[in-house]
Structure formats: structure tokens, C-alpha cells
Coordinates of C-alpha atoms in Angstrom, one line a residue:
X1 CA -0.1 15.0 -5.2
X2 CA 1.4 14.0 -1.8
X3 CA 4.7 12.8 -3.7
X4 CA 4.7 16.1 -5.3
X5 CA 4.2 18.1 -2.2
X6 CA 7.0 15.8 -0.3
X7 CA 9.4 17.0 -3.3
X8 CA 8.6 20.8 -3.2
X9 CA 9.1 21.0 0.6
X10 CA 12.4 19.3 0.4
X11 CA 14.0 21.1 -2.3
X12 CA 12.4 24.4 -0.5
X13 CA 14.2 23.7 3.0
X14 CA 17.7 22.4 1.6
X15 CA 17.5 25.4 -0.6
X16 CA 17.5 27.4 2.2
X17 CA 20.0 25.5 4.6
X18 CA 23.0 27.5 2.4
X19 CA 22.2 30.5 3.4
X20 CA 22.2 29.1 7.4
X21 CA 24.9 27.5 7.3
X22 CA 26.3 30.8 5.9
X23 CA 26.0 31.6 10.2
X24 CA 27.2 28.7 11.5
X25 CA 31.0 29.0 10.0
X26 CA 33.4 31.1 12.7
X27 CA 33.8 30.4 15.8
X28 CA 32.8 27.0 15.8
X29 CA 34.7 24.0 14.0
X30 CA 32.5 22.7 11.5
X31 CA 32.3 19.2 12.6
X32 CA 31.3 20.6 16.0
X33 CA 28.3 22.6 14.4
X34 CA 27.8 19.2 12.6
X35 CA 27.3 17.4 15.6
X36 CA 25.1 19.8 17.6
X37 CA 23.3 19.9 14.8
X38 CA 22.6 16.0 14.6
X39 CA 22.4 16.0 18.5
X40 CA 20.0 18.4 18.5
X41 CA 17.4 17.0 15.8
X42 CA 18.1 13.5 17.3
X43 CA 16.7 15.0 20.6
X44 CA 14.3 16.4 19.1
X45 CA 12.9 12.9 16.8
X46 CA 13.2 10.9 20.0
X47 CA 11.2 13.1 22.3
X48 CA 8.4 13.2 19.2
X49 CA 8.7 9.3 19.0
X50 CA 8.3 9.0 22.9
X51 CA 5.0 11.4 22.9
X52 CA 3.4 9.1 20.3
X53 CA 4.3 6.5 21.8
X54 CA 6.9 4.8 19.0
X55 CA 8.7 2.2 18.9
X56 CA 11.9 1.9 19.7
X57 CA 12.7 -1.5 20.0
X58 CA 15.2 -2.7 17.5
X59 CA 17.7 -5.8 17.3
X60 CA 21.2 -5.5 17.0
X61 CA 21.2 -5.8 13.0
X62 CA 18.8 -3.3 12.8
X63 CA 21.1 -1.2 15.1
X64 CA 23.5 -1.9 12.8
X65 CA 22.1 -0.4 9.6
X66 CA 20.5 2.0 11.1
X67 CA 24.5 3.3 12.6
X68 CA 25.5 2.8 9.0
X69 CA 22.7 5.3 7.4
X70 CA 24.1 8.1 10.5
X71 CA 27.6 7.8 9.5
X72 CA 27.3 7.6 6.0
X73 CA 24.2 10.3 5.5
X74 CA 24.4 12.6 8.5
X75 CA 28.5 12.2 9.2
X76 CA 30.4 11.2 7.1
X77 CA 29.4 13.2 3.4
X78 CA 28.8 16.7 6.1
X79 CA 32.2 16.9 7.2
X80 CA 33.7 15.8 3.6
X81 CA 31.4 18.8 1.7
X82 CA 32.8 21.0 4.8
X83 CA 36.6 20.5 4.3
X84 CA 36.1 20.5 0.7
X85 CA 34.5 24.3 0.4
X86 CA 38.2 25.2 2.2
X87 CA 39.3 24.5 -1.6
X88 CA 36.2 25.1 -3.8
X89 CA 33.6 27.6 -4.5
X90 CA 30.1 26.8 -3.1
X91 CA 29.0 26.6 -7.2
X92 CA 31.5 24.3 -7.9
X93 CA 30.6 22.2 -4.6
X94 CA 27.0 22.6 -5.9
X95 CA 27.7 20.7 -8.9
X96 CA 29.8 18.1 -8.2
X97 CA 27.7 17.0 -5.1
X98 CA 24.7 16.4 -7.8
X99 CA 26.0 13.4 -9.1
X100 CA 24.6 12.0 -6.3
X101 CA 21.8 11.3 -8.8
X102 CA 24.0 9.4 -10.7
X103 CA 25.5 7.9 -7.9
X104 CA 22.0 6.6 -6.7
X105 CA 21.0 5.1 -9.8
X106 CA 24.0 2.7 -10.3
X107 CA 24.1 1.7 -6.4
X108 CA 20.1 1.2 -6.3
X109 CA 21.2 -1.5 -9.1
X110 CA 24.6 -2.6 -7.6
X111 CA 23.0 -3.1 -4.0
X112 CA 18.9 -3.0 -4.1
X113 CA 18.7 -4.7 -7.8
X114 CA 16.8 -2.1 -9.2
X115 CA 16.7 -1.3 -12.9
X116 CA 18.5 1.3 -14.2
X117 CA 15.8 4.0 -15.9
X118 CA 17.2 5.2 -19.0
X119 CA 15.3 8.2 -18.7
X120 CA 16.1 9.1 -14.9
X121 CA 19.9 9.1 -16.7
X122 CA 18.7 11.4 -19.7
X123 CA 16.9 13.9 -17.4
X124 CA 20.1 13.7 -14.9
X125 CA 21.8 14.3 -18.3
X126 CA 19.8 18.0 -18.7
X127 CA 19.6 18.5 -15.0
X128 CA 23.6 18.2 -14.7
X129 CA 24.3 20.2 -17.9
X130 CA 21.8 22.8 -16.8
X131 CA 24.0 23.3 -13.5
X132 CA 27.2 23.9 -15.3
X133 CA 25.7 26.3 -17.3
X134 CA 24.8 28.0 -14.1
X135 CA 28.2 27.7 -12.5
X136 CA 29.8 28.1 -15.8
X137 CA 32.2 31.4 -14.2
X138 CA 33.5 29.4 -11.8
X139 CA 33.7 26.1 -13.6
X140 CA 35.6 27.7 -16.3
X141 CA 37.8 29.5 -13.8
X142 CA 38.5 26.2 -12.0
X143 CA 42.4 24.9 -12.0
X144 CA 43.2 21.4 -11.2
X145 CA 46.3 21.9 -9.6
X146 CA 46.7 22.1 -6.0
X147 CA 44.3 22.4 -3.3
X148 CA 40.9 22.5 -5.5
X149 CA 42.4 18.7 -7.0
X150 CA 42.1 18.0 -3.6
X151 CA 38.2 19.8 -3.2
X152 CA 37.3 17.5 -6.2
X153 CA 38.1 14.4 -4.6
X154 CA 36.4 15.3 -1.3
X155 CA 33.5 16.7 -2.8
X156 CA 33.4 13.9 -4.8
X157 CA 34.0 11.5 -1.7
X158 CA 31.1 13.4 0.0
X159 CA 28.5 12.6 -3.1
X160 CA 29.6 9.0 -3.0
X161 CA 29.1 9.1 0.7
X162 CA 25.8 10.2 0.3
X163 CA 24.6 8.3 -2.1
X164 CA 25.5 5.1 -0.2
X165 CA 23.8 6.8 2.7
X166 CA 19.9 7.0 0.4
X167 CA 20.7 3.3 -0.4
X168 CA 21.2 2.2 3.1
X169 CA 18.0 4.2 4.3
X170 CA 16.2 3.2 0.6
X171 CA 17.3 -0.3 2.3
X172 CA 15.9 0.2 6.1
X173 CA 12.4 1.2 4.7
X174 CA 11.9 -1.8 2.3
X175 CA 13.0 -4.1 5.7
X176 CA 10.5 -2.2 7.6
X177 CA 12.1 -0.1 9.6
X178 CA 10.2 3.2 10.1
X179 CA 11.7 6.4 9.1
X180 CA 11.1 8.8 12.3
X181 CA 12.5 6.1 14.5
X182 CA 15.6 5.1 12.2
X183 CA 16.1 8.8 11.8
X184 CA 16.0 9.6 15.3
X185 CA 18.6 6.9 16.1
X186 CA 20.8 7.6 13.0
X187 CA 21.2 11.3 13.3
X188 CA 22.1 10.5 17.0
X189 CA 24.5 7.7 16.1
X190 CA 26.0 10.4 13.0
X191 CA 25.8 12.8 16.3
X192 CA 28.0 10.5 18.4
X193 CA 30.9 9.9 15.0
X194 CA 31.0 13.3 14.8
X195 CA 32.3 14.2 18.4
X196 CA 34.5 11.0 18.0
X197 CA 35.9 13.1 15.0
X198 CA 36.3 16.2 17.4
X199 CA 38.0 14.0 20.3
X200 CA 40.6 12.6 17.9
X201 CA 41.4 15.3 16.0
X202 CA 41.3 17.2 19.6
X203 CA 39.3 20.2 18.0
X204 CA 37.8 22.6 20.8
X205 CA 34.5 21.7 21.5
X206 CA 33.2 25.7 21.4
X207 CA 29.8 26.8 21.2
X208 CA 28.6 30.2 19.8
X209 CA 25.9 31.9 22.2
X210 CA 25.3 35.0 19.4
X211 CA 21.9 35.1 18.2
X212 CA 22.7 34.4 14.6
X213 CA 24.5 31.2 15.3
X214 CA 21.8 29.4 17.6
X215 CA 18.7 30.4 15.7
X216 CA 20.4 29.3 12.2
X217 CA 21.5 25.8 13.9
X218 CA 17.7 25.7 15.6
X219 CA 16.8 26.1 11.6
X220 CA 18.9 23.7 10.6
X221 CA 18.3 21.2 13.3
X222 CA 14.7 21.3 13.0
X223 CA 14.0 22.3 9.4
X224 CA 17.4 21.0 7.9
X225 CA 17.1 17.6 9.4
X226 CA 14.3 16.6 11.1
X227 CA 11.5 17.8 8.5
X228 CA 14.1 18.1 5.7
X229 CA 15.3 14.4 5.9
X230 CA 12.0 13.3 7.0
X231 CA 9.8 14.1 3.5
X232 CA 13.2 13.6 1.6
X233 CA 13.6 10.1 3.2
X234 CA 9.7 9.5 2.3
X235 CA 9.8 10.1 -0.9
X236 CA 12.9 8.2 -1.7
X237 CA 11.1 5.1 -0.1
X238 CA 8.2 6.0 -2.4
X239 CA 9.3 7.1 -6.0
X240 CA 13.3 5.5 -5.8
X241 CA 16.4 6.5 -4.6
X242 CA 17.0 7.4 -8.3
X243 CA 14.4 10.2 -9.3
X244 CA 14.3 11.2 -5.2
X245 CA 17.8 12.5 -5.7
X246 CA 17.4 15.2 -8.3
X247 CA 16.3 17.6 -5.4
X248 CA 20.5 17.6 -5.5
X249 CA 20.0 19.6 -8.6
X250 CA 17.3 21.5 -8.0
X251 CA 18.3 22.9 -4.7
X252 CA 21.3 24.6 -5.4
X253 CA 18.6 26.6 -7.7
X254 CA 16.5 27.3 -4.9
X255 CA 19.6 28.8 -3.2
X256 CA 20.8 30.6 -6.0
X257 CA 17.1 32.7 -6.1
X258 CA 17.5 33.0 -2.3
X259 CA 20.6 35.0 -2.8
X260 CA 19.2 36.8 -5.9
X261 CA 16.6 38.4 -3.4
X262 CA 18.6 38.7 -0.2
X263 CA 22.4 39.3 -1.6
X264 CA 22.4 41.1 -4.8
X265 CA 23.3 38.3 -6.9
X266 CA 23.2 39.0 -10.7
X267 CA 21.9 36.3 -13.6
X268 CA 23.6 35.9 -16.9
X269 CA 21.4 34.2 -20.2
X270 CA 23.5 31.7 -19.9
X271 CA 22.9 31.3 -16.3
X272 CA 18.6 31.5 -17.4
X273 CA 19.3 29.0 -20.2
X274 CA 21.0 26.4 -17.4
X275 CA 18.2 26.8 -14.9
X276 CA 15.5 26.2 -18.5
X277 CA 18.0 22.9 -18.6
X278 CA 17.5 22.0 -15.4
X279 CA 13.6 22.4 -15.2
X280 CA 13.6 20.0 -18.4
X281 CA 15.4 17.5 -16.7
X282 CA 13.1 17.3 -14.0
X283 CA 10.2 16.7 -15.7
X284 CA 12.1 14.2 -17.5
X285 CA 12.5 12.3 -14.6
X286 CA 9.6 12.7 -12.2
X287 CA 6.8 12.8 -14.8
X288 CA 5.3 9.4 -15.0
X289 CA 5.1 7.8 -18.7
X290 CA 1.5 7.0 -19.1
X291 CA 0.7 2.8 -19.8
X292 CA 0.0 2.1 -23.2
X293 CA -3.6 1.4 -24.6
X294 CA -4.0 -1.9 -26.0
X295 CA -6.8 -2.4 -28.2
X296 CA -8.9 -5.6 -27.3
X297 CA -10.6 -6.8 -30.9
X298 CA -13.3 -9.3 -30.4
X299 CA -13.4 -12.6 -32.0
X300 CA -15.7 -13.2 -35.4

């Protein structure tokens, strides 16, 4: 039941992170937003971890994969999924970033040695199909040429980015490292390669005082990230990085009932017969497969 109620809240909260990041794009470059942000829910995990009195202490390996995690999940695949909406609709975007569920199940093999669950790949299977069905306007609209060639390969880039990110933090729990701490430190150090980003590429460092653009990064700072990552990063260490990531496909649902109720948005049958898809496919893959009865005969 916990398990459950650590999957609901996730999907809920990254459901709703599209529409606030809807806010934070104007003014303010995106890898700037990105790394207020990160700064802002590291500040945030380490003040927490100070008033109960956490634990802080760790070596320089630790360090070390705990850096990696924050470039690769809280850096890295943010500014990729940025630059690649300049090329792609948010749909499209949507779709391609759910093969992190794919992703996750070959690199929990490659690098953690776990097996590969034929049935996390056949509920992926309906998940993934549901979400084209969903997208199916844009995805049939979509041309290769150009610009959204280029949005494929960093969206693509992003998921892989990702991915690598759950297996690094799917790593850091099963050597012990707690999650608040190691988050606390990782968004900071994904905080810190972020304004490296901003002084190399020498983007102004802005900041937005209007109302809507400091109460949706407040949302996404402390909802987004610290609670979001938190029961997402919980239950990966719990069920596997494999059925954790199908909130990737269930979210973008979430978001596309969001802005059903708050923007007008329209559904098609085909659209209902995807989201049907993708509802299968997660009960595919979270629904545990009850242990076989033996039958015990007694000796005559």
C-alpha cells in the first residue's frame, strides 16, 4: 500500500510540473530557471537534513556518485528536454522521453545485473503504444527533416540521460547512501553544472520577480523536486528502476487531464483507446504475479 501511495503521489506532482513550467519560460533562460530550481530544493533538503540532525558525512567516492546522479538526473537530461521542445511539440517530447522505461530496464541489467522482466517489457510495450495513440496528431504530423531530426536526438539524449541518472541513484541506495542526503547534495551539485553551463555559454543570469514565475518555481522546487524526487527515488530503490519508471508514461496522462480541465483541451476515441492502452500496461507491470501453490502429497 505504501509502494502504491509512493507511485500515485509521483505521477500526481510530475503531472502537474507541465503546466508550471508553462510560467517559468520568458524572461529567464531555461538552464537559469533549471538551476534556481535545483539551488532552491537543494537549500531546502539540506536545511531539513540539518534540523534532524542528518548526516552529512560522506567520502570522496561517495561524493563522487552522488555528483554523477546531479548531473546526470537533475542537469544534464533538464537542459537536453529544454532545448529539444525549441524543435518538438510537448506530445512528441512526451513520448520519446518514456523510453526511459526501456532505457532503465536494459541498464539495470548492463550496470546493476538485474534480470530483465519480460513482462515490465510487454506492459512498456502497451504503455508506449497507448502514448502514441494519444499523440497520434502530432506524431503523424511529425517530419524528420531539419530541426525536429535534431529534437529527436536531444530528446532522445535526455531519456538516455535520465535513465543513467535512476541507475546511478538505483546504485547509491543499494550502497547505502540515504536518499534525502544524496538528494540534497546532488540537486546542489546538478545546481552548480548548471550555472557552469550559464557562465560558459555567457547566458544572462536574470531572474523574474512577477508573481507567476516565483510561485511556479517555489512549486517546482519544492513539489517538483524535493517531494517529487523524493517518493520517486523511494520507490525505485524499492520495486526497481524498471517498473519505477513507467510514471514516464503515466504522467504525461496526468498532464493531458490537467489541461483538459484548465485549457480546453479536446479528446479523440483514439486519444481514450491510448490512455485504455496505457492503464493496461501499467497493471501489467506493477501488479505482482502471485507464487505458485505447490501441492505437498504425503508419503504411503
Amino acid at each position: 500500500m505504501e509502494n502504491a501511495l509512493l507511485y500515485v503521489v509521483t505521477t500526481l506532482i510530475w503531472g502537474s510540473t507541465w503546466l508550471a513550467i508553462k510560467f517559468q519560460l520568458g524572461q529567464v533562460a531555461p538552464e537559469a530557471s533549471i538551476a534556481y530550481r535545483f539551488l532552491l530544493a537543494a537549500g531546502l533538503l539540506l536545511a531539513f537534513s540539518r534540523l534532524r540532525r542528518l548526516s552529512l558525512d560522506f567520502n570522496w567516492r561517495e561524493h563522487a556518485f552522488i555528483a554523477l546522479q546531479g548531473l546526470l538526473l537533475f542537469s544534464l537530461n533538464y537542459i537536453l528536454v529544454y532545448v529539444a521542445e525549441l524543435y518538438l511539440t510537448s506530445g512528441l517530447v512526451a513520448l520519446v522521453f518514456s523510453t526511459i522505461i526501456v532505457l532503465n530496464v536494459f541498464f539495470a541489467a548492463l550496470f546493476l545485473g538485474d534480470p530483465i522482466r519480460p513482462r515490465v517489457l510487454l506492459g512498456a510495450g502497451f504503455g508506449l503504444l497507448g502514448l502514441a495513440l494519444v499523440f497520434w496528431p502530432e506524431l503523424a504530423a511529425f517530419d524528420l527533416r531539419g530541426g525536429p531530426a535534431l529534437g529527436l536526438a536531444l530528446c532522445l539524449a535526455s531519456a538516455i540521460s535520465a535513465s543513467l541518472g535512476n541507475i546511478t541513484a538505483a546504485r547509491n541506495q543499494r550502497h547505502g547512501l540515504p536518499i534525502v542526503q544524496t538528494n540534497a547534495l546532488g540537486m546542489g551539485y546538478g545546481a552548480l553544472f548548471m550555472l557552469l553551463l550559464v557562465v560558459a555559454r555567457g547566458t544572462p543570469l536574470s531572474f523574474d520577480p512577477s508573481i507567476p514565475y516565483v510561485l511556479s518555481l517555489a512549486y517546482l522546487a519544492l513539489f517538483g523536486s524535493v517531494v517529487g524526487f523524493g517518493t520517486y527515488l523511494t520507490l525505485l530503490g524499492r520495486i526497481g528502476p524498471d517498473r519505477a519508471a513507467y510514471v514516464s508514461i503515466l504522467f504525461p496522462i496526468i498532464a493531458l487531464v490537467l489541461s483538459t480541465l484548465f485549457e480546453g483541451l479536446t479528446w479523440t476515441p483514439l486519444g481514450l483507446s491510448g490512455v485504455g492502452l496505457v492503464v493496461i500496461g501499467n497493471v501489467i507491470v506493477l501488479l505482482r504475479r502471485r507464487p505458485r501453490r505447490t501441492q505437498v502429497f504425503a508419503a504411503k
